[in-house]
mmCIF file of C-alpha atoms in Angstrom:
data_model
loop_
_atom_site.group_PDB
_atom_site.id
_atom_site.type_symbol
_atom_site.label_atom_id
_atom_site.label_comp_id
_atom_site.label_asym_id
_atom_site.label_seq_id
_atom_site.Cartn_x
_atom_site.Cartn_y
_atom_site.Cartn_z
ATOM 1 C CA MET A 1 -10.355 4.214 -52.944
ATOM 2 C CA LYS A 2 -11.408 2.204 -49.859
ATOM 3 C CA ILE A 3 -8.913 0.780 -47.348
ATOM 4 C CA THR A 4 -10.057 -2.591 -45.792
ATOM 5 C CA ILE A 5 -8.964 -3.263 -42.249
ATOM 6 C CA LYS A 6 -7.940 -6.888 -41.477
ATOM 7 C CA GLU A 7 -6.985 -8.353 -38.139
ATOM 8 C CA THR A 8 -3.843 -10.706 -37.835
ATOM 9 C CA GLN A 9 -3.030 -13.358 -35.296
ATOM 10 C CA ASN A 10 -0.839 -10.819 -33.577
ATOM 11 C CA PRO A 11 -3.156 -8.524 -31.666
ATOM 12 C CA THR A 12 -0.722 -5.618 -31.940
ATOM 13 C CA ILE A 13 -0.466 -5.787 -35.681
ATOM 14 C CA LEU A 14 -3.294 -4.686 -38.038
ATOM 15 C CA LYS A 15 -3.516 -4.736 -41.774
ATOM 16 C CA PHE A 16 -4.770 -1.904 -44.024
ATOM 17 C CA GLU A 17 -5.485 -3.536 -47.416
ATOM 18 C CA PHE A 18 -5.627 -1.566 -50.697
ATOM 19 C CA PRO A 19 -7.890 -2.723 -53.616
ATOM 20 C CA ASP A 20 -4.764 -2.886 -55.883
ATOM 21 C CA PHE A 21 -0.991 -3.699 -55.271
ATOM 22 C CA ILE A 22 1.000 -0.823 -53.997
ATOM 23 C CA THR A 23 4.425 -2.536 -54.314
ATOM 24 C CA GLN A 24 5.651 -4.903 -57.127
ATOM 25 C CA ASN A 25 7.796 -7.805 -55.680
ATOM 26 C CA GLU A 26 9.093 -5.611 -52.857
ATOM 27 C CA ASN A 27 8.699 -5.614 -49.115
ATOM 28 C CA PHE A 28 9.516 -2.881 -46.691
ATOM 29 C CA GLU A 29 9.851 -2.835 -42.857
ATOM 30 C CA TYR A 30 10.432 0.438 -40.858
ATOM 31 C CA LYS A 31 11.099 0.640 -37.275
ATOM 32 C CA ASN A 32 11.406 4.423 -36.958
ATOM 33 C CA ILE A 33 10.894 7.497 -39.155
ATOM 34 C CA ASP A 34 14.611 7.794 -40.118
ATOM 35 C CA GLU A 35 14.459 4.254 -41.705
ATOM 36 C CA ALA A 36 11.489 5.300 -43.664
ATOM 37 C CA LYS A 37 13.307 7.830 -45.732
ATOM 38 C CA ASN A 38 12.039 6.085 -49.022
ATOM 39 C CA SER A 39 8.449 6.132 -47.789
ATOM 40 C CA PRO A 40 6.658 9.454 -47.213
ATOM 41 C CA LEU A 41 3.577 7.593 -46.147
ATOM 42 C CA ALA A 42 5.411 5.680 -43.529
ATOM 43 C CA GLN A 43 7.045 8.758 -42.294
ATOM 44 C CA GLN A 44 3.714 10.443 -41.794
ATOM 45 C CA LEU A 45 2.431 7.262 -39.916
ATOM 46 C CA PHE A 46 5.296 7.506 -37.475
ATOM 47 C CA TYR A 47 3.981 10.938 -36.262
ATOM 48 C CA LEU A 48 1.169 8.911 -34.663
ATOM 49 C CA PRO A 49 2.640 8.214 -31.199
ATOM 50 C CA PHE A 50 1.339 4.591 -30.990
ATOM 51 C CA VAL A 51 3.069 3.384 -34.194
ATOM 52 C CA LYS A 52 5.904 1.093 -33.594
ATOM 53 C CA THR A 53 6.605 -0.523 -36.888
ATOM 54 C CA VAL A 54 5.255 -0.137 -40.333
ATOM 55 C CA TYR A 55 5.330 -2.990 -42.959
ATOM 56 C CA ILE A 56 4.596 -2.318 -46.637
ATOM 57 C CA SER A 57 4.138 -5.330 -49.050
ATOM 58 C CA GLY A 58 1.926 -6.381 -51.910
ATOM 59 C CA ASN A 59 -1.490 -4.716 -51.511
ATOM 60 C CA PHE A 60 -1.338 -3.879 -47.805
ATOM 61 C CA ILE A 61 0.248 -1.800 -45.045
ATOM 62 C CA ALA A 62 0.631 -3.494 -41.691
ATOM 63 C CA ILE A 63 1.127 -1.463 -38.651
ATOM 64 C CA GLU A 64 2.343 -2.675 -35.345
ATOM 65 C CA ARG A 65 1.321 -0.543 -32.296
ATOM 66 C CA PHE A 66 2.685 0.175 -28.994
ATOM 67 C CA SER A 67 0.431 -0.826 -26.025
ATOM 68 C CA ILE A 68 -0.673 2.811 -25.201
ATOM 69 C CA VAL A 69 -3.711 2.328 -27.283
ATOM 70 C CA GLU A 70 -6.018 -0.324 -28.511
ATOM 71 C CA TRP A 71 -6.712 -0.784 -32.178
ATOM 72 C CA ASN A 72 -10.511 -0.430 -31.746
ATOM 73 C CA ASP A 73 -9.935 3.129 -30.595
ATOM 74 C CA VAL A 74 -7.857 4.366 -33.493
ATOM 75 C CA GLN A 75 -8.028 1.927 -36.417
ATOM 76 C CA ASP A 76 -10.728 3.783 -38.316
ATOM 77 C CA ALA A 77 -8.989 7.108 -38.008
ATOM 78 C CA VAL A 78 -5.676 5.417 -39.325
ATOM 79 C CA ALA A 79 -7.568 4.001 -42.263
ATOM 80 C CA GLU A 80 -9.069 7.373 -43.006
ATOM 81 C CA GLN A 81 -5.621 9.005 -42.772
ATOM 82 C CA ILE A 82 -4.200 6.539 -45.244
ATOM 83 C CA GLU A 83 -7.165 6.920 -47.679
ATOM 84 C CA ASN A 84 -6.871 10.728 -47.657
ATOM 85 C CA TYR A 85 -3.128 10.656 -48.143
ATOM 86 C CA VAL A 86 -3.120 8.372 -51.155
ATOM 87 C CA SER A 87 -6.325 10.098 -52.632
ATOM 88 C CA GLY A 88 -4.387 13.351 -52.418
ATOM 89 C CA GLY A 89 -1.678 12.036 -54.588
ATOM 90 C CA GLY A 90 0.853 11.100 -51.752
ATOM 91 C CA ILE A 91 3.731 8.915 -52.422
ATOM 92 C CA ILE A 92 3.801 5.572 -50.707
ATOM 93 C CA ILE A 93 7.195 4.355 -51.788
ATOM 94 C CA MET A 94 9.847 6.496 -53.621
ATOM 95 C CA PRO A 95 11.334 4.800 -56.805
ATOM 96 C CA ASN A 96 14.282 2.749 -56.007
ATOM 97 C CA GLU A 97 17.506 4.346 -57.504
ATOM 98 C CA ASN A 98 19.468 1.295 -56.673
ATOM 99 C CA PRO A 99 17.721 -1.827 -57.772
ATOM 100 C CA SER A 100 20.550 -4.098 -56.704
ATOM 101 C CA GLN A 101 20.327 -2.908 -53.098
ATOM 102 C CA LYS A 102 19.482 -5.730 -50.725
ATOM 103 C CA LYS A 103 15.711 -5.722 -49.566
ATOM 104 C CA PRO A 104 15.123 -5.817 -45.783
ATOM 105 C CA ILE A 105 13.418 -8.895 -44.541
ATOM 106 C CA SER A 106 10.619 -8.588 -42.006
ATOM 107 C CA VAL A 107 9.653 -11.381 -39.595
ATOM 108 C CA TYR A 108 7.050 -11.215 -37.091
ATOM 109 C CA GLY A 109 5.563 -13.699 -34.706
ATOM 110 C CA GLU A 110 1.908 -14.719 -34.488
ATOM 111 C CA THR A 111 0.276 -16.812 -31.893
ATOM 112 C CA THR A 112 -1.444 -19.933 -32.715
ATOM 113 C CA PRO A 113 -4.262 -22.014 -31.060
ATOM 114 C CA ASN A 114 -1.554 -24.356 -29.885
ATOM 115 C CA PRO A 115 0.327 -22.824 -27.019
ATOM 116 C CA ALA A 116 3.412 -24.796 -27.871
ATOM 117 C CA SER A 117 3.605 -23.360 -31.441
ATOM 118 C CA LEU A 118 4.419 -19.989 -32.739
ATOM 119 C CA LYS A 119 4.150 -18.883 -36.369
ATOM 120 C CA PHE A 120 6.897 -16.624 -37.740
ATOM 121 C CA VAL A 121 5.538 -14.810 -40.780
ATOM 122 C CA VAL A 122 7.974 -13.504 -43.370
ATOM 123 C CA ASN A 123 7.344 -10.811 -45.878
ATOM 124 C CA ILE A 124 8.510 -12.854 -48.914
ATOM 125 C CA ALA A 125 7.566 -16.207 -50.323
ATOM 126 C CA LEU A 126 9.581 -19.113 -48.883
ATOM 127 C CA THR A 127 8.320 -22.318 -50.626
ATOM 128 C CA LYS A 128 5.606 -23.547 -52.871
ATOM 129 C CA THR A 129 5.797 -26.982 -51.254
ATOM 130 C CA ALA A 130 4.931 -27.256 -47.443
ATOM 131 C CA ALA A 131 7.217 -29.385 -45.451
ATOM 132 C CA GLU A 132 7.230 -30.611 -41.782
ATOM 133 C CA PHE A 133 10.369 -31.754 -39.804
ATOM 134 C CA LYS A 134 10.229 -33.520 -36.503
ATOM 135 C CA THR A 135 13.954 -34.123 -36.021
ATOM 136 C CA ILE A 136 17.245 -32.740 -37.265
ATOM 137 C CA ASP A 137 17.803 -35.945 -39.278
ATOM 138 C CA GLU A 138 14.545 -35.289 -41.254
ATOM 139 C CA ALA A 139 15.529 -31.788 -41.890
ATOM 140 C CA SER A 140 18.141 -32.376 -44.699
ATOM 141 C CA PRO A 141 16.083 -30.605 -47.494
ATOM 142 C CA SER A 142 16.023 -27.395 -45.325
ATOM 143 C CA PRO A 143 19.320 -25.822 -44.302
ATOM 144 C CA LEU A 144 17.306 -23.379 -42.163
ATOM 145 C CA ALA A 145 15.522 -26.099 -40.282
ATOM 146 C CA ILE A 146 18.868 -27.743 -39.526
ATOM 147 C CA GLU A 147 20.201 -24.530 -37.959
ATOM 148 C CA LEU A 148 16.919 -24.007 -35.994
ATOM 149 C CA PHE A 149 17.098 -27.522 -34.580
ATOM 150 C CA LYS A 150 20.488 -26.553 -33.088
ATOM 151 C CA PHE A 151 18.454 -24.523 -30.546
ATOM 152 C CA HIS A 152 17.921 -27.066 -27.773
ATOM 153 C CA TYR A 153 14.227 -25.970 -27.194
ATOM 154 C CA ILE A 154 12.874 -26.464 -30.655
ATOM 155 C CA LYS A 155 10.742 -29.702 -31.070
ATOM 156 C CA GLU A 156 9.226 -29.520 -34.552
ATOM 157 C CA ILE A 157 9.430 -27.272 -37.518
ATOM 158 C CA PHE A 158 6.853 -26.686 -40.356
ATOM 159 C CA ILE A 159 7.547 -24.479 -43.307
ATOM 160 C CA ALA A 160 4.940 -23.194 -45.741
ATOM 161 C CA GLU A 161 4.474 -20.364 -48.116
ATOM 162 C CA ASN A 162 5.508 -17.392 -46.254
ATOM 163 C CA TYR A 163 5.787 -18.627 -42.670
ATOM 164 C CA ILE A 164 7.628 -20.987 -40.400
ATOM 165 C CA SER A 165 5.672 -22.732 -37.548
ATOM 166 C CA ILE A 166 8.008 -23.669 -34.605
ATOM 167 C CA THR A 167 6.905 -26.026 -31.868
ATOM 168 C CA LYS A 168 8.916 -25.780 -28.627
ATOM 169 C CA TYR A 169 9.350 -28.049 -25.571
ATOM 170 C CA ASP A 170 7.471 -27.045 -22.535
ATOM 171 C CA SER A 171 10.620 -26.382 -20.528
ATOM 172 C CA ILE A 172 10.893 -22.858 -21.745
ATOM 173 C CA SER A 173 8.441 -19.913 -22.414
ATOM 174 C CA TRP A 174 7.859 -18.062 -25.719
ATOM 175 C CA GLU A 175 8.824 -14.796 -23.892
ATOM 176 C CA GLU A 176 12.297 -16.050 -23.436
ATOM 177 C CA ILE A 177 12.944 -17.123 -27.001
ATOM 178 C CA THR A 178 10.576 -15.273 -29.481
ATOM 179 C CA LEU A 179 13.033 -12.296 -30.075
ATOM 180 C CA GLU A 180 16.054 -14.709 -30.509
ATOM 181 C CA LEU A 181 14.233 -16.745 -33.138
ATOM 182 C CA ARG A 182 12.772 -13.828 -34.922
ATOM 183 C CA THR A 183 16.230 -12.182 -35.233
ATOM 184 C CA PHE A 184 17.883 -15.494 -36.305
ATOM 185 C CA ILE A 185 15.394 -16.180 -38.958
ATOM 186 C CA LYS A 186 15.523 -12.609 -40.249
ATOM 187 C CA GLN A 187 19.284 -12.631 -40.403
ATOM 188 C CA TYR A 188 19.485 -15.953 -42.021
ATOM 189 C CA ILE A 189 17.302 -15.063 -44.892
ATOM 190 C CA GLU A 190 18.765 -11.601 -45.348
ATOM 191 C CA ASN A 191 22.142 -13.194 -45.718
ATOM 192 C CA GLY A 192 20.868 -15.434 -48.500
ATOM 193 C CA GLY A 193 20.622 -18.620 -46.658
ATOM 194 C CA ILE A 194 18.587 -21.542 -48.248
ATOM 195 C CA VAL A 195 15.139 -22.135 -46.474
ATOM 196 C CA LEU A 196 14.034 -25.088 -48.315
ATOM 197 C CA ASP A 197 15.404 -27.152 -51.311
ATOM 198 C CA GLU A 198 12.045 -28.422 -52.707
ATOM 199 C CA SER A 199 13.833 -30.826 -55.125
ATOM 200 C CA LYS A 200 14.939 -32.825 -52.066
ATOM 201 C CA ILE A 201 11.542 -33.437 -50.753
ATOM 202 C CA THR A 202 9.661 -34.885 -53.714
ATOM 203 C CA ASP A 203 10.098 -38.611 -52.550
ATOM 204 C CA ASP A 204 8.868 -37.837 -49.132
ATOM 205 C CA VAL A 205 5.566 -39.766 -48.260
ATOM 206 C CA LYS A 206 3.975 -36.866 -46.722
ATOM 207 C CA GLN A 207 4.664 -34.649 -49.749
ATOM 208 C CA GLU A 208 3.063 -37.265 -52.076
ATOM 209 C CA LYS A 209 0.002 -36.639 -49.983
ATOM 210 C CA GLN A 210 0.495 -32.954 -50.142
ATOM 211 C CA GLN A 211 0.603 -32.980 -53.949
ATOM 212 C CA ILE A 212 -2.196 -35.670 -54.388
ATOM 213 C CA LYS A 213 -0.374 -37.006 -57.356
ATOM 214 C CA ASN A 214 -2.942 -39.927 -57.731
ATOM 215 C CA PHE A 215 -5.987 -37.562 -57.512
ATOM 216 C CA ASP A 216 -7.504 -38.647 -60.870
ATOM 217 C CA ASN A 217 -7.405 -42.327 -59.774
ATOM 218 C CA LEU A 218 -9.272 -41.827 -56.488
ATOM 219 C CA ASP A 219 -12.988 -42.486 -56.024
ATOM 220 C CA THR A 220 -15.443 -39.557 -56.380
ATOM 221 C CA THR A 221 -15.989 -39.158 -52.742
ATOM 222 C CA SER A 222 -12.306 -39.017 -51.997
ATOM 223 C CA GLN A 223 -11.870 -36.335 -54.743
ATOM 224 C CA GLN A 224 -14.722 -34.315 -53.080
ATOM 225 C CA ILE A 225 -13.110 -34.590 -49.736
ATOM 226 C CA ILE A 226 -9.894 -33.322 -51.057
ATOM 227 C CA ASN A 227 -11.552 -30.448 -52.848
ATOM 228 C CA ILE A 228 -13.366 -29.356 -49.668
ATOM 229 C CA LEU A 229 -10.158 -29.603 -47.637
ATOM 230 C CA GLU A 230 -8.231 -27.539 -50.119
ATOM 231 C CA GLU A 231 -10.878 -24.912 -50.629
ATOM 232 C CA TYR A 232 -12.348 -24.441 -47.233
ATOM 233 C CA VAL A 233 -10.088 -25.988 -44.537
ATOM 234 C CA LYS A 234 -6.539 -25.325 -45.574
ATOM 235 C CA PRO A 235 -6.741 -21.597 -45.663
ATOM 236 C CA ALA A 236 -8.166 -21.491 -42.103
ATOM 237 C CA VAL A 237 -5.550 -23.922 -40.620
ATOM 238 C CA ALA A 238 -2.719 -22.115 -42.475
ATOM 239 C CA ALA A 239 -3.908 -18.797 -40.747
ATOM 240 C CA ASP A 240 -3.124 -20.635 -37.547
ATOM 241 C CA GLY A 241 0.182 -21.796 -38.524
ATOM 242 C CA GLY A 242 -0.637 -25.347 -39.555
ATOM 243 C CA ASN A 243 -1.652 -27.639 -42.572
ATOM 244 C CA ILE A 244 -3.988 -30.570 -43.110
ATOM 245 C CA LEU A 245 -3.448 -33.459 -45.724
ATOM 246 C CA PHE A 246 -5.816 -35.987 -46.919
ATOM 247 C CA ASP A 247 -4.580 -39.513 -46.148
ATOM 248 C CA SER A 248 -7.434 -41.799 -47.095
ATOM 249 C CA TYR A 249 -11.177 -42.468 -47.068
ATOM 250 C CA ASP A 250 -12.771 -45.825 -46.120
ATOM 251 C CA GLU A 251 -16.094 -46.007 -48.047
ATOM 252 C CA THR A 252 -17.296 -49.052 -45.755
ATOM 253 C CA GLU A 253 -16.677 -47.333 -42.402
ATOM 254 C CA LYS A 254 -17.193 -43.782 -43.873
ATOM 255 C CA ARG A 255 -13.960 -42.768 -42.135
ATOM 256 C CA VAL A 256 -11.822 -39.935 -43.401
ATOM 257 C CA LYS A 257 -8.207 -39.953 -42.214
ATOM 258 C CA VAL A 258 -6.165 -36.763 -42.257
ATOM 259 C CA VAL A 259 -2.598 -35.693 -41.356
ATOM 260 C CA LEU A 260 -2.179 -32.582 -39.136
ATOM 261 C CA GLN A 261 1.012 -30.517 -39.509
ATOM 262 C CA GLY A 262 2.677 -27.531 -38.021
ATOM 263 C CA ALA A 263 0.782 -25.841 -35.075
ATOM 264 C CA CYS A 264 -2.203 -28.097 -35.627
ATOM 265 C CA ASN A 265 -0.337 -31.248 -34.738
ATOM 266 C CA GLY A 266 -0.582 -31.827 -31.000
ATOM 267 C CA CYS A 267 -2.777 -28.585 -30.669
ATOM 268 C CA PRO A 268 -5.220 -29.012 -27.631
ATOM 269 C CA SER A 269 -8.106 -27.767 -29.604
ATOM 270 C CA SER A 270 -7.409 -29.967 -32.747
ATOM 271 C CA THR A 271 -9.961 -32.741 -31.614
ATOM 272 C CA PHE A 272 -12.680 -30.062 -31.316
ATOM 273 C CA THR A 273 -11.588 -28.680 -34.731
ATOM 274 C CA LEU A 274 -11.752 -32.178 -36.313
ATOM 275 C CA LYS A 275 -15.119 -33.053 -34.846
ATOM 276 C CA SER A 276 -16.954 -29.841 -34.558
ATOM 277 C CA GLY A 277 -15.354 -28.221 -37.574
ATOM 278 C CA ILE A 278 -14.138 -30.437 -40.392
ATOM 279 C CA GLU A 279 -16.291 -33.468 -39.635
ATOM 280 C CA ASN A 280 -19.533 -31.389 -39.531
ATOM 281 C CA MET A 281 -18.500 -29.592 -42.754
ATOM 282 C CA LEU A 282 -17.942 -32.816 -44.594
ATOM 283 C CA LYS A 283 -21.347 -34.319 -43.324
ATOM 284 C CA ASP A 284 -23.032 -31.245 -44.504
ATOM 285 C CA MET A 285 -21.339 -30.667 -47.967
ATOM 286 C CA LEU A 286 -21.416 -34.503 -48.703
ATOM 287 C CA ASN A 287 -24.833 -34.955 -47.486
ATOM 288 C CA ASP A 288 -23.671 -38.000 -45.410
ATOM 289 C CA LYS A 289 -24.209 -37.993 -41.612
ATOM 290 C CA ASP A 290 -22.282 -41.063 -41.049
ATOM 291 C CA ILE A 291 -18.783 -39.560 -42.033
ATOM 292 C CA VAL A 292 -16.081 -39.695 -39.256
ATOM 293 C CA VAL A 293 -12.873 -37.751 -39.382
ATOM 294 C CA GLU A 294 -9.778 -38.885 -37.462
ATOM 295 C CA ALA A 295 -6.081 -37.661 -37.435
ATOM 296 C CA VAL A 296 -3.340 -40.269 -38.196
ATOM 297 C CA ASN A 297 -0.216 -38.242 -37.076
ATOM 298 C CA GLY A 298 2.834 -40.042 -35.986
#
């Protein structure tokens, strides 16, 4: 068995991925050795003095470190320790004797290329349909977004898969509000609060673009562009807390219009990403040097 080391957007958190799933629809977060009573492996990891938090979910163990070390100095040793433990028959998670017991929710913040946006990653799936809200009036499909907008410093909210991207106003720093938001989101979800009612966003114009309902009726080039965006671009921007939607393609002007959401919307580096990244990719993959990409947010 070989552990794969993966970086995250949070420099203090590192993922140690297994080739197979180690939990089945369960997620665990441990802040200390006492909380880790049902995970002998997590207990062992807490003997390492730099381990702050241990997350176990799906096919990975994520570890948050204290600042006394850098990951480059210890990550290989940690991966080897996990490999040796599991190869020797060590137990990762003890069987749950009380299946009805409420599972703890973990939430951690990841920085994004947009200094005004932070990505709050949750250890469970939140939605299959991404949604963006710029005001509390738009947020009726999301009771969580409505509650978040009550924090005066929140400007925009984007919810997708297993994370929530929050864009703040410039009047306050992330250092002042990150813990407050992380704690609120964690407690809201643990208490059974509704994150997003997907049935209420089906008529939204942006959601129609998200689902590409008229894909079969589009011209061949538009279909190719959508496929490229879905396969190559969306995963990258999702990692940065954002999303990209196909808007239109003008065959005469060779102009591709896209909608940027979440942390990508308003990001200082978005113009560079559009021109040097997405535009060049489409030119190469479609073999058309005249293609131009622009964002049509608003």
